[in-house]
PDB file of C-alpha atoms in Angstrom:
ATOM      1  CA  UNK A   1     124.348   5.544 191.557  1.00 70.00           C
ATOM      2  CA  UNK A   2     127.519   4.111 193.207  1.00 75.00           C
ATOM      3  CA  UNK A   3     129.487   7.585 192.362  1.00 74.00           C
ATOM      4  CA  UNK A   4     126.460   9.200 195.188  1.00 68.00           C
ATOM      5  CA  UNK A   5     126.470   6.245 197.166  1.00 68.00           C
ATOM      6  CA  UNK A   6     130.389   6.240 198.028  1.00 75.00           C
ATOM      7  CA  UNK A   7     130.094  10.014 198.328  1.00 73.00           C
ATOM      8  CA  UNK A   8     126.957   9.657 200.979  1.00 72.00           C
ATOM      9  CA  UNK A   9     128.911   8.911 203.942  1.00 76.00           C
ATOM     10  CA  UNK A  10     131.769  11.397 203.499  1.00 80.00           C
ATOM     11  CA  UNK A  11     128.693  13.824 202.884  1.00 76.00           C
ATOM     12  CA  UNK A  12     126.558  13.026 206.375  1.00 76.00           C
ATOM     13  CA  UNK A  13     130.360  12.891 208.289  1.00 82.00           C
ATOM     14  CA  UNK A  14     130.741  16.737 207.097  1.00 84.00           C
ATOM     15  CA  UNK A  15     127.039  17.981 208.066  1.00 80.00           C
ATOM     16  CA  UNK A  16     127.724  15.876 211.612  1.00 81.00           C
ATOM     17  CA  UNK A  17     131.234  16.917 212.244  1.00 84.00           C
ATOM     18  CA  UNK A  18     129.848  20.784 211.246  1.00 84.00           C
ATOM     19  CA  UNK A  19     126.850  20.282 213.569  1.00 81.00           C
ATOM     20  CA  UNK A  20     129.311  19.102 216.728  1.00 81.00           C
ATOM     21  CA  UNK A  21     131.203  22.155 215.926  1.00 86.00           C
ATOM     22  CA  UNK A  22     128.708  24.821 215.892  1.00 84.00           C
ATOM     23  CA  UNK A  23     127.141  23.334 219.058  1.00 80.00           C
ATOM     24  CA  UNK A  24     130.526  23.688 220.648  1.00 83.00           C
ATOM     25  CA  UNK A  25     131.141  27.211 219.567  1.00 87.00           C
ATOM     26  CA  UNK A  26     127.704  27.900 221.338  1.00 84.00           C
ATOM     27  CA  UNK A  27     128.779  26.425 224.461  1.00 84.00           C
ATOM     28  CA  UNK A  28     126.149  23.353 223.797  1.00 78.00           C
ATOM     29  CA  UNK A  29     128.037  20.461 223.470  1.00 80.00           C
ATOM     30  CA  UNK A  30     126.803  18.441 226.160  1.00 81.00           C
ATOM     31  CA  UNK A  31     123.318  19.718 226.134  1.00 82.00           C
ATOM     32  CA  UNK A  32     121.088  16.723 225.785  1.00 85.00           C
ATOM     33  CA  UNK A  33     117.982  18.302 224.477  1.00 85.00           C
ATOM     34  CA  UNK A  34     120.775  20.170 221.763  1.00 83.00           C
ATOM     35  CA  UNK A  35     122.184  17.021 220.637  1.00 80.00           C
ATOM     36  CA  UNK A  36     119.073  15.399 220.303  1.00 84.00           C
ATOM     37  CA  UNK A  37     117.971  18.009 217.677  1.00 84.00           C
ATOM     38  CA  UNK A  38     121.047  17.462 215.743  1.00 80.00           C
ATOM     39  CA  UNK A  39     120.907  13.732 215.616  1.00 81.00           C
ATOM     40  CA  UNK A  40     116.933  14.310 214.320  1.00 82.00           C
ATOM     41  CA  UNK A  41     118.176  16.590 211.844  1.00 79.00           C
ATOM     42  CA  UNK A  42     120.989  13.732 210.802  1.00 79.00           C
ATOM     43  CA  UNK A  43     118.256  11.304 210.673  1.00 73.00           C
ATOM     44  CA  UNK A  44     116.175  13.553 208.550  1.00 73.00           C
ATOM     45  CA  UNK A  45     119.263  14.236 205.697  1.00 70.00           C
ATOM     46  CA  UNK A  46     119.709  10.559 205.752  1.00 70.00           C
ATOM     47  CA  UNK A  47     116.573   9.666 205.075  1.00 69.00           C
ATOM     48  CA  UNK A  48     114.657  12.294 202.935  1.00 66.00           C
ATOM     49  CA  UNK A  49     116.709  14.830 201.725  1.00 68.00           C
ATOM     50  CA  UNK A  50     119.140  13.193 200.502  1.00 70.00           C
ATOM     51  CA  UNK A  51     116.937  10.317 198.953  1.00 65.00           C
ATOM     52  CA  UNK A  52     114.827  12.937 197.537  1.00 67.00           C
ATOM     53  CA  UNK A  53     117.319  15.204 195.792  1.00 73.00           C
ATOM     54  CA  UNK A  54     120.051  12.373 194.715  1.00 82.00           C
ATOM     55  CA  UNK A  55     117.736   9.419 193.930  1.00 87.00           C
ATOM     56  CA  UNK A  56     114.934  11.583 192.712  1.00 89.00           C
ATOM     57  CA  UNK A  57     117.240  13.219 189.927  1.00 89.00           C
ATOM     58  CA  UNK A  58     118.475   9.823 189.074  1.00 91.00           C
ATOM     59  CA  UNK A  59     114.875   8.667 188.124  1.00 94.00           C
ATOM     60  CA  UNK A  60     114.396  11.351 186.295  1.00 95.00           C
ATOM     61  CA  UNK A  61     117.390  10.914 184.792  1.00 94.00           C
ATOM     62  CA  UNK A  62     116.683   7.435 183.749  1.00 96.00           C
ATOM     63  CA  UNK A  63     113.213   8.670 182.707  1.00 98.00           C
ATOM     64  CA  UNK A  64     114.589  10.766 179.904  1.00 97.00           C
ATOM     65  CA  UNK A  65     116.967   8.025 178.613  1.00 97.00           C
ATOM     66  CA  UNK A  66     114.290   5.652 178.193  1.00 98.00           C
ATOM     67  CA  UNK A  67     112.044   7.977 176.263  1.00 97.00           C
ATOM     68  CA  UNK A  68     114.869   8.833 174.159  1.00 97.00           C
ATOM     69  CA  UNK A  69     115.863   5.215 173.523  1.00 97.00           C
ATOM     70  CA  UNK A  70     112.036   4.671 172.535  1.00 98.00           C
ATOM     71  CA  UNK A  71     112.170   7.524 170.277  1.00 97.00           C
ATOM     72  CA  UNK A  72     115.199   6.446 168.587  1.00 96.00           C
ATOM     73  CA  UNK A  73     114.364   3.406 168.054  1.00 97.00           C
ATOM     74  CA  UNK A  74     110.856   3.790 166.411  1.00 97.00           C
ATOM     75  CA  UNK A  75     112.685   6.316 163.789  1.00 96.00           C
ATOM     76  CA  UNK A  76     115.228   3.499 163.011  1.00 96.00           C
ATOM     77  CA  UNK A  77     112.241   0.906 162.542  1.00 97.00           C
ATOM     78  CA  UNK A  78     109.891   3.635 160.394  1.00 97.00           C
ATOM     79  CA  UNK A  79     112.770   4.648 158.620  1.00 96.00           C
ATOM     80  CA  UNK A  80     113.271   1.404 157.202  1.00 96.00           C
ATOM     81  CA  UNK A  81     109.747   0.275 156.873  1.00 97.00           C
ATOM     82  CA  UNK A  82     109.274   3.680 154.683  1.00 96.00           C
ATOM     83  CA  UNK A  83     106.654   4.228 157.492  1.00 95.00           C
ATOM     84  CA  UNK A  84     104.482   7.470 157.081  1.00 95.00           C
ATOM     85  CA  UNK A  85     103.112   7.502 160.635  1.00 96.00           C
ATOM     86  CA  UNK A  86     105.362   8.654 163.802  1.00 96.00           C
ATOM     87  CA  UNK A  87     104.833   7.730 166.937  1.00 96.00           C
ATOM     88  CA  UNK A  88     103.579  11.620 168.219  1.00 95.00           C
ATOM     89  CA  UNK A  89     100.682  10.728 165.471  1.00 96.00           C
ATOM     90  CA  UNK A  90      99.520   8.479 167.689  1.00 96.00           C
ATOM     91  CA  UNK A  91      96.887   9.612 170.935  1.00 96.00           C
ATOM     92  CA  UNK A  92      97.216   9.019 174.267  1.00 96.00           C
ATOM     93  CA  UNK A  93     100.574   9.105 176.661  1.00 96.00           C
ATOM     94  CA  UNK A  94     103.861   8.590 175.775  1.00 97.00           C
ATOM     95  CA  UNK A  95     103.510   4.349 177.166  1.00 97.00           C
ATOM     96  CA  UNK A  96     100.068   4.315 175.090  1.00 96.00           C
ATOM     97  CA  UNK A  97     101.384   5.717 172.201  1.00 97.00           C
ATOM     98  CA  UNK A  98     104.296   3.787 172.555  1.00 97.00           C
ATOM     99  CA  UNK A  99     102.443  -0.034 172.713  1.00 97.00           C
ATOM    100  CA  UNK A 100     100.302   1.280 169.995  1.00 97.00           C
ATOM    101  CA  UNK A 101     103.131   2.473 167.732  1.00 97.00           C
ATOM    102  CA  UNK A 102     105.382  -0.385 167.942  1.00 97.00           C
ATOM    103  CA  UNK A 103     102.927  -3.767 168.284  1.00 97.00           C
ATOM    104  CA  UNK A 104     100.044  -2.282 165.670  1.00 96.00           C
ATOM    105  CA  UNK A 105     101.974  -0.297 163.260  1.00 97.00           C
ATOM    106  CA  UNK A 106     106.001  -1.039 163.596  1.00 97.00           C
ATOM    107  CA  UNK A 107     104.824  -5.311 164.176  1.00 96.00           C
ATOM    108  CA  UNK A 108     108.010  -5.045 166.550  1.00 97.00           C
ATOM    109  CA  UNK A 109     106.513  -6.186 170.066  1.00 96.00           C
ATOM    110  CA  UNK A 110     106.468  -5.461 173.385  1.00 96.00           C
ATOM    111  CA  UNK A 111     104.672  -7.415 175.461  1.00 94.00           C
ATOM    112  CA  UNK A 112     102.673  -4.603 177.936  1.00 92.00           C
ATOM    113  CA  UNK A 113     101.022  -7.485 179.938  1.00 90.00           C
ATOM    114  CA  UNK A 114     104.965  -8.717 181.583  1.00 91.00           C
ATOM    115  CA  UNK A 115     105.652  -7.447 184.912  1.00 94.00           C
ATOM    116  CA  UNK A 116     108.299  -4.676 183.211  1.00 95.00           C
ATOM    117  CA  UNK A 117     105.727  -3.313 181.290  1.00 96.00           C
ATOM    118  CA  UNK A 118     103.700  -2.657 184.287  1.00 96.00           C
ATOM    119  CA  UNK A 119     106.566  -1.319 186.471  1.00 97.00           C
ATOM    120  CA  UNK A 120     107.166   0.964 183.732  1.00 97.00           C
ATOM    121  CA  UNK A 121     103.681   2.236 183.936  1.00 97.00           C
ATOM    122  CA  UNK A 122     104.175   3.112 187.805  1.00 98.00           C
ATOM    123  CA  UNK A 123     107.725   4.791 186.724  1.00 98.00           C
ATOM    124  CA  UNK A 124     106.052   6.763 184.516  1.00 98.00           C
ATOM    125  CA  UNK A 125     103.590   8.288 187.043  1.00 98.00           C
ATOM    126  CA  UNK A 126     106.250   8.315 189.592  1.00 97.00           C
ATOM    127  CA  UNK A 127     108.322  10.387 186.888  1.00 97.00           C
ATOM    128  CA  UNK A 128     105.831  12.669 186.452  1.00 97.00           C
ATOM    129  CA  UNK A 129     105.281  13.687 189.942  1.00 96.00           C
ATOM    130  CA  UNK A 130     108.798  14.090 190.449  1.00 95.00           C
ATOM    131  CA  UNK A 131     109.409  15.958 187.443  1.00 95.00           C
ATOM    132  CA  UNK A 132     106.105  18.311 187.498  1.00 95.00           C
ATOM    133  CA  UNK A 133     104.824  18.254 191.278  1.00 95.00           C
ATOM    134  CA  UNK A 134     108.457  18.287 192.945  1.00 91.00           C
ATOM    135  CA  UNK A 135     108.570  14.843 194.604  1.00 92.00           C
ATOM    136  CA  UNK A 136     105.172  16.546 196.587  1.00 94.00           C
ATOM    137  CA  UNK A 137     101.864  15.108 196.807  1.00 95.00           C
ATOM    138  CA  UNK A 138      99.960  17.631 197.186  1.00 95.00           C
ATOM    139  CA  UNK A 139     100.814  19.354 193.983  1.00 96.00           C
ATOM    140  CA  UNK A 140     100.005  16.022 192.134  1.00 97.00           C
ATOM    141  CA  UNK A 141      96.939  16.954 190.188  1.00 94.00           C
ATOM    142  CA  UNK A 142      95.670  13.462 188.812  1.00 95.00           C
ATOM    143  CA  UNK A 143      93.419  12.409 192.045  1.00 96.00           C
ATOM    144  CA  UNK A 144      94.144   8.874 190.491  1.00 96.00           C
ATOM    145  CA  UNK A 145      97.825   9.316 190.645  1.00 97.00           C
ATOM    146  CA  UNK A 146      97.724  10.302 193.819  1.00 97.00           C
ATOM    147  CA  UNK A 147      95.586   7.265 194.627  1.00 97.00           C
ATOM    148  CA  UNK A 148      98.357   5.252 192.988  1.00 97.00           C
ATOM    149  CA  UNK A 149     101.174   6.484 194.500  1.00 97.00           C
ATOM    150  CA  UNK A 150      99.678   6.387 198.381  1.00 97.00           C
ATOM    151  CA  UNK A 151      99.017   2.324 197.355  1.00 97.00           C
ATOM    152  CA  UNK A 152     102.234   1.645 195.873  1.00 97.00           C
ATOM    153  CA  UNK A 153     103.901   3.382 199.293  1.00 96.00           C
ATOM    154  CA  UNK A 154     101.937   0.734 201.103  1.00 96.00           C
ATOM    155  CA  UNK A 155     103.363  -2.399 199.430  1.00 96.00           C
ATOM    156  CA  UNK A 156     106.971  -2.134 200.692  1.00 90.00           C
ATOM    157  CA  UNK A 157     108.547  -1.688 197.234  1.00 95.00           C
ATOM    158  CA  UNK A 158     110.788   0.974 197.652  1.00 92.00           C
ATOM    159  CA  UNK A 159     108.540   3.775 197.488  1.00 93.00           C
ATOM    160  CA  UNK A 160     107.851   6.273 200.956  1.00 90.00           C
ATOM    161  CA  UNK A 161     106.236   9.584 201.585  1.00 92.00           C
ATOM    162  CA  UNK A 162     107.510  10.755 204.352  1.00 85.00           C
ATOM    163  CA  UNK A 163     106.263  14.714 205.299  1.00 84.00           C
ATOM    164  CA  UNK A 164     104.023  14.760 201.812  1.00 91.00           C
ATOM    165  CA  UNK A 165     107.448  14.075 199.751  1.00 89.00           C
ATOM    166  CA  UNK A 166     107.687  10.904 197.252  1.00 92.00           C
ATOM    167  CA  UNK A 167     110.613   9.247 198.426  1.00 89.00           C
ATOM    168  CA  UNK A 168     112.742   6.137 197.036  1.00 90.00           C
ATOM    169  CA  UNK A 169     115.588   3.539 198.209  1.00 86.00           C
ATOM    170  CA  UNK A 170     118.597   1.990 196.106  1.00 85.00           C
ATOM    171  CA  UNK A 171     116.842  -0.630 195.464  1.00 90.00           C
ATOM    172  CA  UNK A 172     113.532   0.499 193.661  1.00 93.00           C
ATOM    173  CA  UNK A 173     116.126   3.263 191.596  1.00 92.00           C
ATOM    174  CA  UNK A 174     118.222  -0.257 190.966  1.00 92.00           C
ATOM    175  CA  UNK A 175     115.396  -2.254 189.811  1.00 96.00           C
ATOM    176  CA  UNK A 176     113.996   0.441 187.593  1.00 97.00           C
ATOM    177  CA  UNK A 177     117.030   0.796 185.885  1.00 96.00           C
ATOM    178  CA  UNK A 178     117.350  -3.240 185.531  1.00 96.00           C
ATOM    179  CA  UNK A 179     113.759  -3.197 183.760  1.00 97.00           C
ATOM    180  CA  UNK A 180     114.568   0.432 181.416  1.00 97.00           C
ATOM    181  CA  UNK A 181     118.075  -1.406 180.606  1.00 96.00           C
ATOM    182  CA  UNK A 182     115.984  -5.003 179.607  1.00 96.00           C
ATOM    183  CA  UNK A 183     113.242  -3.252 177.734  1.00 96.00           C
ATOM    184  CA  UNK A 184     115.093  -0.716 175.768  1.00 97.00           C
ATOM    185  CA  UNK A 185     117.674  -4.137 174.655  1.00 97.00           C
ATOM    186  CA  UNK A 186     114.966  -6.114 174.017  1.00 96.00           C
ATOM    187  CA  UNK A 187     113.504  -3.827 171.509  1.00 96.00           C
ATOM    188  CA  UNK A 188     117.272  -3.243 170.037  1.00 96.00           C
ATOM    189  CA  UNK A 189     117.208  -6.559 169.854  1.00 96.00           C
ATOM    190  CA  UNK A 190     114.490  -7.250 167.483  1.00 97.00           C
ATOM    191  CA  UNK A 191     115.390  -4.349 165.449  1.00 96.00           C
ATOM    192  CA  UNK A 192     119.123  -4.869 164.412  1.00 95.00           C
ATOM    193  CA  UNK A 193     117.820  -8.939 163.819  1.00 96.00           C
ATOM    194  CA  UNK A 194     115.341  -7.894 161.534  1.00 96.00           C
ATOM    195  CA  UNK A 195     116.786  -4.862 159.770  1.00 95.00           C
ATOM    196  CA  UNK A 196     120.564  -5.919 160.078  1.00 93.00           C
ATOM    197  CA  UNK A 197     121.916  -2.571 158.047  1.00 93.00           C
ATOM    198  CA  UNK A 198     120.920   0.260 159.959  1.00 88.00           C
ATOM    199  CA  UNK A 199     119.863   3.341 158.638  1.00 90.00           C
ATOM    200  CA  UNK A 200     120.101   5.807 161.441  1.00 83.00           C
ATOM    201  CA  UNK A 201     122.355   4.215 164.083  1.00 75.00           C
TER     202      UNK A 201
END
């Protein structure tokens, strides 16, 4: 995140100083209705594509090291409870299977009811539109996630659509990393006090 974000303004001071150039090899430069399309198309690469491409892949990103995490840790756990049952035994998605697995079989618990556990729910369907619809809307299948999504850009949490694209700010990509990072230590926790020689790690 702060690798992007120092590169972001050396980025948009290219694409403008390129723009002001090209307009003056056409002879445009002090055309008003010219610059005005260039300082819309600014606007636009400030606020959605870069957002969408940069802080999209990021969440994804993060996505993939928390499922990881999860998966490593519930080998560590069944490895030293002797535990026949894995957590892909288990029905439902991967944050089902995942409460299931570790507060009815492993005993090691997570409380789903916190206000992490929920955000994690929202990153998850967030995730999935970004990873399997492109960021778009209208390639979201789920009618419900959909639903979900349009409410969530309501409630001035760091979520837009802007144009039919799912776009997010620093913040929410901060904060979703804060709760991944407090979950996945929280469970690490618990495991390495109650099994103190590890197995796998």
């Amino acid at each position: 995140m702060e690798s992007i974000e120092s590169q972001l303004p050396d980025l948009i001071q290219k694409e403008e100083k390129k723009a002001y150039e090209s307009l003056r090899e056409k002879g445009y430069e002090d055309d008003p209705i010219e610059r005005q399309q260039i300082q819309q198309r600014l606007h636009e690469l400030i606020e959605e594509v870069l957002p969408k491409y940069f802080l999209g892949a990021i969440l994804v990103t993060l996505w993939a090291i928390f499922e990881s995490a999860i998966l490593e840790i519930a080998k560590e756990v069944k490895d030293q409870q002797k535990q026949k049952v894995i957590l892909s035994d288990i029905d439902g998605d991967f944050l089902k299977r995942t409460n299931k697995y570790f507060n009815h079989i492993l005993k090691i618990h997570i409380d789903t009811g916190d206000r992490s556990w929920q955000h994690l729910r929202m990153f998850y369907v967030l995730r999935n539109a970004l990873a399997h619809a492109n960021g778009r809307l209208d390639n979201i299948k789920k009618d419900k996630d959909k639903d979900e999504i349009k409410k969530w850009a309501k409630e001035d949490i760091g979520i837009k659509i802007i144009n039919g694209s799912l776009l997010f700010n620093q913040e929410f990509a901060r904060e979703t990393y804060s709760i991944v990072f407090q979950v996945i230590k929280n469970l690490t926790d618990q495991v390495t006090a109650k099994y103190p020689k590890p197995i796998n790690w």
